[in-house]
Tab-separated table of C-alpha atoms in Angstrom:
chain	number	residue	atom	x	y	z
A	76	MET	CA	41.962	43.498	-52.888
A	77	GLY	CA	44.898	45.082	-54.696
A	78	LEU	CA	45.440	49.005	-55.192
A	79	ARG	CA	44.902	48.409	-58.987
A	80	THR	CA	41.529	46.612	-58.459
A	81	LYS	CA	40.587	49.415	-55.834
A	82	THR	CA	41.215	52.187	-58.064
A	83	ALA	CA	39.482	50.597	-60.895
A	84	LEU	CA	36.262	50.017	-59.100
A	85	VAL	CA	36.363	53.556	-57.825
A	86	ILE	CA	36.464	54.998	-61.239
A	87	ALA	CA	33.727	52.544	-62.589
A	88	GLY	CA	31.590	53.374	-59.430
A	89	THR	CA	32.163	56.958	-59.910
A	90	ALA	CA	31.158	56.602	-63.516
A	91	ALA	CA	28.046	54.688	-62.876
A	92	ILE	CA	27.028	57.160	-60.365
A	93	VAL	CA	27.356	60.094	-62.488
A	94	ALA	CA	25.769	58.436	-65.547
A	95	THR	CA	22.889	57.532	-62.937
A	96	LEU	CA	22.562	61.273	-61.895
A	97	ILE	CA	22.635	62.573	-65.332
A	98	GLY	CA	20.212	59.774	-66.693
A	99	LEU	CA	17.664	60.734	-63.617
A	100	LEU	CA	18.140	64.267	-64.601
A	101	VAL	CA	17.498	64.280	-68.173
A	102	HIS	CA	14.540	61.712	-67.410
A	103	GLN	CA	12.909	63.997	-65.031
A	104	LEU	CA	13.464	67.403	-67.660
A	105	SER	CA	12.081	65.438	-70.584
A	106	ALA	CA	8.942	64.015	-68.536
A	107	GLY	CA	8.393	67.299	-67.466
A	108	ASP	CA	8.547	68.906	-70.841
A	109	GLN	CA	6.465	66.385	-72.611
A	110	ARG	CA	3.968	66.681	-69.862
A	111	LYS	CA	3.902	70.506	-70.314
A	112	ASN	CA	3.842	70.588	-74.089
A	113	ALA	CA	0.709	67.857	-73.897
A	114	ALA	CA	-0.930	69.849	-71.267
A	115	HIS	CA	-0.552	73.111	-73.429
A	116	ALA	CA	-1.847	71.665	-76.579
A	117	LEU	CA	-4.759	69.711	-74.806
A	118	ASP	CA	-5.471	73.031	-72.700
A	119	ALA	CA	-5.743	75.127	-75.932
A	120	ARG	CA	-8.281	72.609	-77.335
A	121	LEU	CA	-10.260	72.777	-74.260
A	122	VAL	CA	-10.498	76.729	-74.593
A	123	GLU	CA	-11.907	76.160	-78.434
A	124	ALA	CA	-14.376	73.532	-76.950
A	125	VAL	CA	-15.544	75.836	-74.218
A	126	GLY	CA	-16.011	78.460	-77.010
A	127	ALA	CA	-17.872	76.262	-79.214
A	128	TYR	CA	-19.999	75.060	-76.248
A	129	ALA	CA	-20.885	78.629	-75.451
A	130	SER	CA	-21.846	78.924	-78.948
A	131	GLY	CA	-23.964	75.970	-79.087
A	132	VAL	CA	-21.756	74.044	-81.319
A	133	ASP	CA	-21.050	70.477	-80.608
A	134	ASN	CA	-17.074	70.468	-81.121
A	135	GLY	CA	-16.539	66.842	-79.318
A	136	ALA	CA	-16.212	68.123	-75.712
A	137	LEU	CA	-17.312	65.693	-72.923
A	138	VAL	CA	-20.139	67.224	-70.849
A	139	ASN	CA	-20.268	65.994	-67.179
A	140	PRO	CA	-18.270	62.715	-68.238
A	141	ARG	CA	-18.194	59.868	-65.442
A	142	GLU	CA	-14.820	59.062	-66.041
A	143	LEU	CA	-13.346	62.219	-65.241
A	144	PRO	CA	-10.776	61.464	-62.756
A	145	ALA	CA	-12.050	62.452	-58.906
A	146	ALA	CA	-8.857	64.733	-58.275
A	147	LEU	CA	-9.482	66.778	-61.320
A	148	ARG	CA	-13.350	66.843	-60.765
A	149	ARG	CA	-12.657	68.494	-57.381
A	150	THR	CA	-10.355	71.211	-58.806
A	151	VAL	CA	-12.808	72.565	-61.227
A	152	THR	CA	-15.497	72.260	-59.292
A	153	GLU	CA	-14.482	74.274	-56.322
A	154	ARG	CA	-12.633	77.038	-58.427
A	155	PRO	CA	-13.383	78.611	-61.752
A	156	VAL	CA	-10.245	77.366	-63.207
A	157	ARG	CA	-8.889	75.087	-66.286
A	158	ALA	CA	-6.731	72.098	-65.018
A	159	THR	CA	-5.190	68.849	-66.344
A	160	CYS	CA	-4.567	65.606	-65.172
A	161	LEU	CA	-2.857	62.346	-66.207
A	162	GLN	CA	-4.632	59.536	-65.693
A	163	HIS	CA	-3.050	56.173	-65.414
A	164	ALA	CA	0.463	57.410	-65.627
A	165	ASP	CA	1.994	54.106	-64.819
A	166	GLY	CA	-0.471	51.789	-66.889
A	167	PRO	CA	-0.343	50.636	-70.228
A	168	LYS	CA	-2.824	53.359	-71.338
A	169	PRO	CA	-2.318	56.330	-69.705
A	170	VAL	CA	-4.703	59.476	-70.646
A	171	LEU	CA	-4.332	63.550	-70.587
A	172	TRP	CA	-7.397	64.986	-69.386
A	173	ALA	CA	-8.133	68.833	-69.256
A	174	ALA	CA	-11.309	70.325	-67.726
A	175	THR	CA	-13.199	73.445	-66.692
A	176	ARG	CA	-16.411	74.664	-65.300
A	177	SER	CA	-18.987	76.349	-67.804
A	178	GLY	CA	-21.839	77.330	-65.628
A	179	ARG	CA	-23.393	74.312	-63.814
A	180	ASP	CA	-21.758	72.138	-66.241
A	181	ILE	CA	-18.082	70.765	-66.580
A	182	LEU	CA	-16.453	70.482	-69.788
A	183	ALA	CA	-13.535	68.173	-70.364
A	184	VAL	CA	-11.382	67.027	-72.954
A	185	ARG	CA	-8.889	64.195	-73.014
A	186	ARG	CA	-6.140	62.829	-75.486
A	187	SER	CA	-4.047	59.491	-75.121
A	188	TYR	CA	-0.767	59.661	-73.684
A	189	VAL	CA	0.568	56.688	-74.980
A	190	PRO	CA	3.001	58.280	-77.752
A	191	GLN	CA	4.547	60.273	-74.962
A	192	ALA	CA	4.660	57.231	-72.583
A	193	ARG	CA	6.628	55.440	-75.379
A	194	ALA	CA	8.648	58.271	-76.429
A	195	LEU	CA	9.815	58.528	-72.586
A	196	ALA	CA	10.540	54.815	-72.489
A	197	GLY	CA	12.435	54.882	-75.371
A	198	LEU	CA	14.625	57.948	-74.098
A	199	ASP	CA	14.922	55.722	-70.785
A	200	ARG	CA	16.338	52.788	-72.943
A	201	VAL	CA	18.669	55.168	-74.643
A	202	LEU	CA	19.977	56.413	-71.590
A	203	VAL	CA	20.427	53.208	-69.674
A	204	GLY	CA	22.624	52.135	-72.594
A	205	SER	CA	24.501	55.428	-72.532
A	206	GLY	CA	25.066	54.827	-68.862
A	207	ALA	CA	26.271	51.242	-69.219
A	208	ALA	CA	28.483	52.113	-72.114
A	209	VAL	CA	30.058	55.184	-69.592
A	210	THR	CA	30.467	52.908	-66.953
A	211	ALA	CA	32.386	50.302	-68.919
A	212	LEU	CA	34.774	52.759	-70.422
A	213	GLY	CA	35.187	54.140	-67.199
A	214	CYS	CA	35.782	50.834	-65.852
A	215	VAL	CA	38.513	50.226	-68.901
A	216	LEU	CA	40.217	53.549	-68.329
A	217	GLY	CA	40.278	52.762	-64.698
A	218	ILE	CA	41.846	49.534	-64.920
A	219	VAL	CA	44.300	51.368	-67.420
A	220	ALA	CA	45.090	54.130	-65.068
A	221	ALA	CA	45.485	51.640	-62.091
A	222	ALA	CA	47.673	49.422	-63.992
A	223	GLY	CA	49.982	52.421	-64.885
A	224	ALA	CA	50.250	53.392	-61.427
A	225	GLY	CA	50.364	50.094	-60.255
A	226	ARG	CA	53.314	48.947	-62.159
A	227	ARG	CA	55.050	52.405	-61.096
A	228	ILE	CA	54.332	51.623	-57.325
A	229	THR	CA	55.297	48.202	-57.793
A	230	ALA	CA	58.390	49.080	-59.369
A	231	SER	CA	59.654	51.218	-56.633
A	232	ALA	CA	58.521	48.758	-54.103
A	233	ARG	CA	60.916	45.985	-55.649
A	234	THR	CA	63.590	48.263	-55.713
A	235	ALA	CA	63.253	49.211	-52.199
A	236	GLN	CA	63.110	45.498	-51.269
A	237	ARG	CA	66.343	44.717	-53.216
A	238	ILE	CA	67.782	47.756	-51.418
A	239	ALA	CA	66.837	46.196	-48.037
A	240	ASP	CA	68.019	42.659	-49.159
A	241	GLY	CA	71.358	44.614	-49.566
A	242	ASP	CA	71.856	45.627	-53.328
A	243	LEU	CA	72.601	49.375	-52.525
A	244	THR	CA	73.258	49.966	-56.390
A	245	ASP	CA	69.705	49.678	-57.077
A	246	ARG	CA	67.336	52.832	-57.630
A	247	VAL	CA	64.119	53.625	-59.002
A	248	GLU	CA	63.772	55.634	-62.326
A	249	PRO	CA	61.291	58.544	-61.343
A	250	ARG	CA	59.013	59.174	-64.165
A	251	GLY	CA	56.693	62.305	-64.341
A	252	LYS	CA	56.213	64.922	-61.494
A	253	ASP	CA	53.448	63.112	-59.613
A	254	GLU	CA	53.184	61.507	-56.092
A	255	ILE	CA	54.383	58.287	-57.457
A	256	ALA	CA	57.785	60.023	-58.676
A	257	ARG	CA	58.368	61.663	-55.728
A	258	LEU	CA	58.110	58.505	-53.608
A	259	GLY	CA	60.607	57.077	-56.114
A	260	ALA	CA	62.914	59.958	-55.556
A	261	ALA	CA	62.460	59.613	-51.699
A	262	VAL	CA	63.456	55.835	-52.140
A	263	ASN	CA	66.689	57.097	-53.877
A	264	THR	CA	67.560	59.601	-51.419
A	265	MET	CA	67.343	57.078	-48.593
A	266	ALA	CA	69.257	54.516	-50.872
A	267	ASP	CA	72.153	57.089	-51.149
A	268	ALA	CA	71.833	58.131	-47.390
A	269	LEU	CA	71.770	54.244	-46.559
A	270	SER	CA	74.662	53.394	-48.842
A	271	ALA	CA	77.063	56.380	-47.870
A	272	ARG	CA	76.353	55.435	-43.916
A	273	LEU	CA	77.181	51.986	-44.632
A	274	GLU	CA	80.059	52.632	-46.764
A	275	ALA	CA	81.556	55.043	-43.885
A	276	GLU	CA	80.923	52.279	-41.215
A	277	ARG	CA	82.378	49.813	-43.340
A	278	ARG	CA	85.760	51.696	-43.918
A	279	VAL	CA	86.078	52.780	-40.079
A	280	THR	CA	85.607	49.061	-39.366
A	281	ALA	CA	88.208	47.971	-41.858
A	282	ASP	CA	90.483	50.673	-41.281
A	283	ILE	CA	90.560	49.782	-37.348
A	284	ALA	CA	90.870	45.991	-38.294
A	285	HIS	CA	93.923	46.836	-40.444
A	286	GLU	CA	95.479	49.124	-37.995
A	287	LEU	CA	95.007	46.059	-35.321
A	288	ARG	CA	96.443	43.517	-37.649
A	289	THR	CA	100.009	44.613	-37.264
A	290	PRO	CA	100.256	45.167	-33.326
A	291	VAL	CA	98.310	41.731	-32.966
A	292	ALA	CA	100.664	40.076	-35.326
A	293	GLY	CA	103.551	41.473	-33.160
A	294	LEU	CA	101.815	40.396	-29.947
A	295	VAL	CA	101.660	36.693	-31.464
A	296	THR	CA	105.197	37.096	-32.046
A	297	ALA	CA	105.840	38.066	-28.630
A	298	VAL	CA	103.719	35.343	-27.045
A	299	GLY	CA	106.032	32.743	-28.718
A	300	LEU	CA	109.005	34.331	-26.791
A	301	LEU	CA	107.488	33.913	-23.326
A	302	PRO	CA	109.046	31.352	-20.975
A	303	PRO	CA	106.275	28.282	-20.490
A	304	GLY	CA	104.100	28.665	-17.510
A	305	ARG	CA	100.526	29.671	-16.558
A	306	PRO	CA	100.963	33.478	-17.586
A	307	ALA	CA	102.192	32.793	-21.111
A	308	GLU	CA	98.768	30.472	-21.157
A	309	LEU	CA	96.640	33.125	-20.616
A	310	VAL	CA	98.308	35.985	-22.745
A	311	SER	CA	98.302	33.519	-25.695
A	312	GLY	CA	94.689	32.840	-25.474
A	313	GLY	CA	93.572	36.433	-25.099
A	314	VAL	CA	95.908	37.256	-28.085
A	315	ASP	CA	94.225	34.225	-30.027
A	316	THR	CA	91.040	35.728	-29.363
A	317	LEU	CA	92.022	39.277	-30.376
A	318	ARG	CA	93.497	37.710	-33.630
A	319	GLY	CA	90.170	35.813	-34.204
A	320	VAL	CA	87.979	39.089	-33.470
A	321	VAL	CA	90.250	40.903	-36.048
A	322	GLU	CA	89.719	38.363	-38.674
A	323	ASN	CA	86.360	38.265	-38.591
A	324	VAL	CA	85.885	42.165	-38.260
A	325	LEU	CA	88.032	42.212	-41.800
A	326	GLU	CA	85.615	39.059	-43.377
A	327	VAL	CA	82.602	41.263	-42.245
A	328	ALA	CA	83.939	44.296	-44.186
A	329	ARG	CA	84.691	42.552	-47.164
A	330	LEU	CA	81.427	40.821	-46.843
A	331	ASP	CA	79.635	44.256	-46.785
A	332	VAL	CA	80.954	45.302	-50.190
A	333	PRO	CA	78.746	43.943	-52.987
A	334	GLY	CA	81.164	42.099	-55.916
A	335	VAL	CA	84.069	41.896	-53.765
A	336	GLU	CA	83.377	38.410	-52.360
A	337	GLN	CA	82.639	35.846	-55.497
A	338	ALA	CA	81.462	32.345	-54.935
A	339	GLN	CA	83.654	29.430	-56.722
A	340	CYS	CA	80.951	26.443	-57.210
A	341	GLU	CA	81.138	23.158	-57.829
A	342	GLU	CA	78.643	20.235	-57.205
A	343	VAL	CA	78.816	18.341	-53.912
A	344	LEU	CA	76.800	16.592	-51.457
A	345	PRO	CA	75.587	18.512	-48.498
A	346	SER	CA	76.466	15.542	-45.887
A	347	VAL	CA	80.182	15.645	-47.273
A	348	LEU	CA	79.973	19.403	-46.321
A	349	ALA	CA	78.809	18.769	-42.964
A	350	HIS	CA	81.543	16.023	-42.001
A	351	ARG	CA	83.912	18.708	-43.021
A	352	ALA	CA	82.448	21.358	-40.740
A	353	VAL	CA	82.253	19.311	-37.768
A	354	ALA	CA	85.855	17.976	-38.472
A	355	LEU	CA	86.812	21.766	-38.481
A	356	ALA	CA	84.735	23.030	-35.472
A	357	GLY	CA	85.749	19.770	-33.375
A	358	GLY	CA	84.014	18.460	-30.117
A	359	ASP	CA	81.022	16.098	-29.724
A	360	VAL	CA	78.622	17.000	-32.560
A	361	GLU	CA	76.547	14.134	-34.513
A	362	VAL	CA	75.877	14.382	-38.242
A	363	LEU	CA	72.330	12.877	-39.184
A	364	VAL	CA	71.427	12.161	-43.050
A	365	ARG	CA	68.040	12.212	-43.778
A	366	GLY	CA	68.284	11.907	-47.743
A	367	GLU	CA	70.021	14.637	-49.653
A	368	SER	CA	70.458	15.984	-52.990
A	369	ALA	CA	73.771	17.311	-54.565
A	370	VAL	CA	73.853	21.216	-54.852
A	371	THR	CA	76.235	23.410	-56.591
A	372	THR	CA	77.996	25.885	-54.198
A	373	ASP	CA	81.207	26.864	-52.796
A	374	HIS	CA	82.107	24.442	-50.239
A	375	ARG	CA	84.499	26.651	-48.542
A	376	ARG	CA	81.853	28.995	-47.855
A	377	VAL	CA	79.541	26.461	-46.871
A	378	GLU	CA	81.894	25.206	-44.415
A	379	ARG	CA	82.313	28.319	-42.941
A	380	ILE	CA	78.724	29.114	-42.374
A	381	LEU	CA	78.563	25.653	-40.525
A	382	VAL	CA	81.208	25.900	-38.642
A	383	ASN	CA	80.070	29.459	-37.113
A	384	LEU	CA	76.672	27.873	-36.555
A	385	VAL	CA	77.903	24.977	-34.720
A	386	ALA	CA	80.178	27.393	-32.387
A	387	ASN	CA	77.270	29.484	-32.169
A	388	ALA	CA	75.279	26.433	-30.802
A	389	ARG	CA	78.197	25.144	-28.472
A	390	LEU	CA	78.788	28.825	-27.028
A	391	HIS	CA	75.403	29.885	-26.558
A	392	GLY	CA	73.342	26.656	-26.106
A	393	ALA	CA	73.582	23.104	-24.616
A	394	PRO	CA	74.522	19.696	-25.658
A	395	PRO	CA	73.608	17.370	-27.864
A	396	VAL	CA	74.683	19.533	-30.755
A	397	THR	CA	73.652	17.961	-34.162
A	398	LEU	CA	73.641	18.369	-37.795
A	399	GLU	CA	70.829	17.021	-39.639
A	400	VAL	CA	71.007	16.936	-43.632
A	401	ALA	CA	67.613	16.683	-45.500
A	402	GLY	CA	67.629	17.433	-49.095
A	403	SER	CA	69.363	20.378	-49.955
A	404	ALA	CA	69.008	21.648	-46.501
A	405	VAL	CA	71.493	21.438	-43.358
A	406	ARG	CA	70.078	22.084	-39.605
A	407	VAL	CA	72.253	22.969	-36.647
A	408	ARG	CA	70.249	21.924	-33.444
A	409	ASP	CA	71.249	22.868	-29.879
A	410	HIS	CA	69.216	22.109	-26.313
A	411	GLY	CA	69.949	25.271	-24.799
A	412	PRO	CA	67.647	28.264	-23.831
A	413	GLY	CA	66.752	29.228	-27.510
A	414	PHE	CA	67.408	32.157	-29.907
A	415	PRO	CA	66.419	35.375	-28.194
A	416	ALA	CA	63.433	37.141	-29.306
A	417	GLU	CA	65.149	40.012	-31.051
A	418	LEU	CA	67.162	37.554	-33.215
A	419	LEU	CA	64.060	35.848	-34.379
A	420	ASP	CA	62.220	39.139	-35.180
A	421	HIS	CA	65.246	41.132	-36.733
A	422	GLY	CA	68.156	38.558	-37.736
A	423	PRO	CA	71.655	38.772	-36.598
A	424	GLN	CA	72.965	42.374	-35.490
A	425	ARG	CA	76.877	42.753	-35.382
A	426	PHE	CA	78.467	43.217	-32.206
A	427	ARG	CA	75.300	42.035	-30.146
A	428	THR	CA	74.912	38.760	-28.716
A	429	GLY	CA	70.984	39.457	-28.048
A	430	ALA	CA	70.486	38.259	-24.684
A	431	ARG	CA	72.570	37.166	-21.407
A	432	GLU	CA	71.320	33.860	-21.705
A	433	ARG	CA	72.924	33.188	-25.002
A	434	GLY	CA	76.529	33.805	-23.173
A	435	ALA	CA	79.002	36.566	-24.093
A	436	GLY	CA	80.876	37.551	-27.186
A	437	VAL	CA	80.984	40.357	-29.885
A	438	GLY	CA	78.193	39.026	-31.962
A	439	LEU	CA	80.013	38.552	-35.550
A	440	GLY	CA	79.483	34.943	-36.002
A	441	LEU	CA	76.039	34.829	-37.330
A	442	THR	CA	76.593	38.135	-39.136
A	443	ILE	CA	79.532	36.211	-41.067
A	444	VAL	CA	76.961	33.460	-41.682
A	445	ALA	CA	74.348	35.974	-42.939
A	446	GLY	CA	77.171	37.304	-45.402
A	447	GLN	CA	78.347	34.107	-46.757
A	448	ALA	CA	74.726	33.072	-47.132
A	449	ARG	CA	74.073	36.233	-49.419
A	450	VAL	CA	77.214	35.570	-51.601
A	451	LEU	CA	76.167	31.882	-52.058
A	452	GLY	CA	72.372	32.828	-52.780
A	453	ALA	CA	71.737	30.422	-49.952
A	454	ARG	CA	69.069	31.138	-47.212
A	455	VAL	CA	69.559	31.006	-43.516
A	456	THR	CA	66.578	30.582	-41.028
A	457	TYR	CA	66.096	30.794	-37.146
A	458	GLU	CA	63.680	29.378	-34.911
A	459	ASN	CA	62.930	27.942	-31.490
A	460	PRO	CA	61.516	24.509	-31.744
A	461	PRO	CA	58.235	23.624	-29.302
A	462	ASP	CA	60.249	21.178	-27.456
A	463	GLY	CA	63.066	23.592	-26.438
A	464	GLY	CA	66.564	24.430	-27.933
A	465	ALA	CA	67.687	26.533	-30.903
A	466	LEU	CA	67.370	25.397	-34.549
A	467	ALA	CA	69.413	27.083	-37.615
A	468	THR	CA	68.639	25.927	-40.936
A	469	LEU	CA	70.697	26.667	-44.113
A	470	ASP	CA	69.007	25.875	-47.447
A	471	LEU	CA	71.634	25.820	-50.071
A	472	ALA	CA	69.067	25.915	-52.749
A	473	PRO	CA	66.136	27.859	-51.648
A	474	ASP	CA	64.513	28.400	-55.054
A	475	SER	CA	64.548	24.864	-56.114
């Protein structure tokens, strides 16, 4: 049950409770006033009847009537008072009695209470109809109020989700000065702080990578001047690794800036991209095609993603490594220890490999995969199949 429905039900329920309480109060007060007025008029008639009976004049008063209610008979018998009693109050023909004692006799007068009962029933119908109308109106007002608040909360939630997905330029448009407006302002403040922090980190990363680029290029040149031998091979391998890290850091820094990287799309078959990626990655990797559909994407970026996934599988997993094409998706599977729980829960994090059993590294490969997929509008998911290993799925058309 959504917030809008809950709010509407609360307002409608409150209106129904208030209408019921007011209806009961009006009913009780009206019934009391009717009874009081009728009893007062009948008591006045009883006084006249007692005076006439004392004078020997017959004015229609009942003397010692057998149908007199027992409670009223006991009251006037025990004490010399005038009293009234409503007989058959819940029946179809209620009767109001008034009685007193005159000497040894009991004098009583009665009057039909049907007009008063009908008037009270009519009032109850009006109260029920009014209560129903008020409840319906409260329900409508509740739906309107809840819809307005719900739209504003939904808009704030969608903006927060877009910010979480990487669109740091999106902002909430606060309206009014209520709690929802303060929530929107808080989301904007959070987005500003997050954007500033990420921008600072990106600049530091990019600056460091740029500063390293020149000395790394010098090292590459110097390695070429070393005499052939084992020391030269070791230095060359280290320099190549360092150069790859610097290039990866620069790529991550570019991908962190929205709008800098643009996809150059064309229609292509996923199997073609899979075979190209295997050729670039090298090694014994099998490509399986289970059926495919053409996609419009940037083949260079897709190949970059697949090469990184294959490299990750070969480095941290165990053979055999396979690429399976199915529809618009390409699945990279290895048979190693599987992805660490932290990666499955929170996704790839830069400069972190996640677990010792996945091997060593600076953890930029899957970060680049996530950034390139974001540029393409593709989706990458990670899972550990029940039969072991790790499975990364690149869906090139997630919305189709």
